[in-house]
Amino acid sequence: MSNSYRLSIAHINDTHSNFEPTQVKFSLLEQGQTYQLSTRSGGYARLGYQINQARQQAKQQQKPFLFLHGGDSFQGTLYFREFQGQANSHLLNLLSPDAMVLGNHEIDAGNSPVKAFLNRIEFPLLAGNMDLSHEDETKQSKLRDHPQLLDYCVKDQIAKPLIKPFYDTHMAIIGITLDQMPLIARPDPDTLFVNAIETTKRTIAALHKQGIKHIIVLSHLGLDQDKELAEKVDGISAIIGGHSHTLQGQFADIGLSDMPYGETVNNTPIFHAGKYAETLGLVELTLDENGRVSHFDGDNFFMLDDTIDVTCDNEANIAEPLKIALCQKLAQHKNMLGSQQDDNIDAVIASQYRPALIALENQILAHIPKDFVHTRLPSKHFPHGSEIAPWVSRSMFKATQPHEPKLDFALHNAGGVRQSLNKGQLSVADVLGRILPFELPLVTYQIQGMYIVEMLESAINAATNNGVIGTGAGSFPYPYGIRYSYDGKQASGQRIVNIEVYQQEQWQPLHPEQLYIGVSSAYTASGREGYDAILKAIWQQPIANKTLPEAFIDFVNQYGYKIGQQQILNINYISHR
């Protein structure tokens, strides 16, 4: 009779310094009317409580338990801006993960912040395809041979695995991150990233030779690349992933995603848990003696506030009994947990980190009259994509005009905007901590029209995996001063089917040979995530003392009223492919 093994896993990913509960919105249909329910979910104190509950339950049932982080703990909120990773390591230590995989935002500012993080954490950081063999031995930010890092073993050409006892055998956890890392982050030049698929293949083969067949891949590749990994590599028991901010699960009845939790490819289930510490993934696996998952049971769960605000589209008054009924219906949903929290973690946040943020929250910029949804890609519900990213581009344009009067356009990538713009008071803290947390300088450049076309198509191809290995939806371009149509069914190089530039107070065709002046963030101007054509610019010039969030803050101070009165529709996204 073959052996059967059970394993409980709790998992999170792309938490981005959201230590406190995050605003979330749901919708419920009741008697033909759609109602919006707004509340807060998650945060580290609630995660701590729920993870500990799952850990204790597994212990009582005598099952092994893992708590795994799918990468991108850094960036995202004022907590990171103020404490530069110190709070991240401290609070993650309190959650006691078994492992975390290196995300691209951990290495946004080079290797030094990773070194500081490694020096503080009490759990292993996995980066099994990060090759440090060429690292400068004399530099202070040297990562090679750090005791908390499991990187690439050049001698064996495999990922260094984390090995754990597992019943009468052993289990391996390997961390695989984006091999396109230099395109979307800023690792030191002496830090290389080896092919994710080939590294995983070799590592699994080596583990099988050791008799280890129960293998978890902790991945920061995004859902699409996780599927490709599972399809091309046999022998992975399960993938715990991150990077694409994917909320797996059946949430259509509350107005969110509708997809399988644990989508299975080549007998390998893949698990993602959304973003921003809003949700917690909890799953129990049943594995056979060969490491294959024969059954799993689990889902993603929100951890909601006790207070829920209810509104409807026609702004009619909602009877109190109906409000109560809707709130109860949401709270009783199978994917909802309560607001129970770990009081120790809550006290640490409140006493050691929260005071530094209060002053910024009291600096109000404007009143926003309606919600502006940020979605990275155009969709059925948002055919022109993000409602806030074009305003960010417009703010860049306005901030740059005094420095460059001949400016023609601004261009920003979807991933540079992190959250939606909610109705109500907008504070400095909201901009710096939630919406535009990356303090990127603005860069002007002069470029031929043909390369603008090339840049737009390449960025969209990368965002949609249309004929290329994509870098994630964050590369999708949102302009101001340019409008374009993209048809993904056309041949590569011909997908921008119409493009115009706003000059002399009218829209005019963009000419391939003509020179235009644009502004983008320093991140985009460096040619990452499909924007490599921007490197063909005649010149680039940073704008002194002006960052992306500062430009938006200045714009809101002067023109905030316009955000509620106008909508910028510069994109016609005809087809994915």
Short mmCIF file of N, CA and C in Angstrom, two decimals, residues 2-8 63-64 166-171 214 284-295:
data_model
loop_
_atom_site.label_atom_id
_atom_site.label_comp_id
_atom_site.label_asym_id
_atom_site.label_seq_id
_atom_site.Cartn_x
_atom_site.Cartn_y
_atom_site.Cartn_z
N SER A 2 0.59 2.19 -0.87
CA SER A 2 1.42 3.39 -1.00
C SER A 2 1.15 4.35 0.15
N ASN A 3 2.18 5.13 0.48
CA ASN A 3 2.05 6.11 1.56
C ASN A 3 1.32 7.35 1.06
N SER A 4 0.61 8.00 2.00
CA SER A 4 -0.07 9.25 1.72
C SER A 4 0.40 10.28 2.74
N TYR A 5 0.75 11.47 2.26
CA TYR A 5 1.32 12.50 3.11
C TYR A 5 0.43 13.75 3.06
N ARG A 6 0.22 14.36 4.22
CA ARG A 6 -0.57 15.59 4.27
C ARG A 6 0.32 16.76 4.70
N LEU A 7 0.06 17.91 4.10
CA LEU A 7 0.85 19.10 4.37
C LEU A 7 -0.06 20.32 4.36
N SER A 8 0.03 21.14 5.40
CA SER A 8 -0.72 22.40 5.47
C SER A 8 0.20 23.56 5.12
N LYS A 63 0.26 17.30 11.49
CA LYS A 63 0.62 17.53 10.10
C LYS A 63 1.75 18.55 10.03
N PRO A 64 2.67 18.39 9.11
CA PRO A 64 3.67 19.44 8.89
C PRO A 64 2.98 20.72 8.40
N PHE A 166 10.19 15.45 6.52
CA PHE A 166 8.80 15.30 6.07
C PHE A 166 8.39 13.85 6.26
N TYR A 167 7.72 13.58 7.38
CA TYR A 167 7.33 12.22 7.75
C TYR A 167 8.57 11.31 7.72
N ASP A 168 8.53 10.25 6.90
CA ASP A 168 9.65 9.31 6.84
C ASP A 168 10.64 9.66 5.74
N THR A 169 10.51 10.87 5.18
CA THR A 169 11.38 11.29 4.09
C THR A 169 11.76 12.76 4.29
N HIS A 170 12.08 13.46 3.21
CA HIS A 170 12.40 14.88 3.29
C HIS A 170 11.64 15.64 2.20
N MET A 171 11.45 16.92 2.46
CA MET A 171 10.83 17.83 1.50
C MET A 171 11.83 18.93 1.16
N HIS A 214 9.37 15.18 -2.85
CA HIS A 214 8.37 16.16 -2.42
C HIS A 214 9.02 17.54 -2.51
N GLU A 284 -4.50 22.68 2.22
CA GLU A 284 -4.00 21.40 2.70
C GLU A 284 -3.79 20.49 1.50
N LEU A 285 -2.57 19.99 1.36
CA LEU A 285 -2.22 19.10 0.26
C LEU A 285 -2.17 17.66 0.75
N THR A 286 -2.61 16.76 -0.10
CA THR A 286 -2.38 15.33 0.09
C THR A 286 -1.47 14.87 -1.03
N LEU A 287 -0.31 14.31 -0.67
CA LEU A 287 0.70 13.93 -1.65
C LEU A 287 0.96 12.44 -1.58
N ASP A 288 1.31 11.85 -2.72
CA ASP A 288 1.68 10.44 -2.71
C ASP A 288 3.18 10.29 -2.49
N GLU A 289 3.67 9.07 -2.50
CA GLU A 289 5.07 8.83 -2.17
C GLU A 289 6.02 9.35 -3.25
N ASN A 290 5.50 9.64 -4.45
CA ASN A 290 6.32 10.19 -5.52
C ASN A 290 6.28 11.72 -5.58
N GLY A 291 5.62 12.33 -4.61
CA GLY A 291 5.59 13.78 -4.53
C GLY A 291 4.46 14.44 -5.28
N ARG A 292 3.61 13.65 -5.90
CA ARG A 292 2.50 14.21 -6.67
C ARG A 292 1.34 14.55 -5.73
N VAL A 293 0.71 15.71 -5.96
CA VAL A 293 -0.47 16.09 -5.17
C VAL A 293 -1.68 15.34 -5.72
N SER A 294 -2.24 14.47 -4.90
CA SER A 294 -3.42 13.71 -5.32
C SER A 294 -4.71 14.45 -5.00
N HIS A 295 -4.65 15.37 -4.05
CA HIS A 295 -5.84 16.14 -3.66
C HIS A 295 -5.39 17.38 -2.89
#
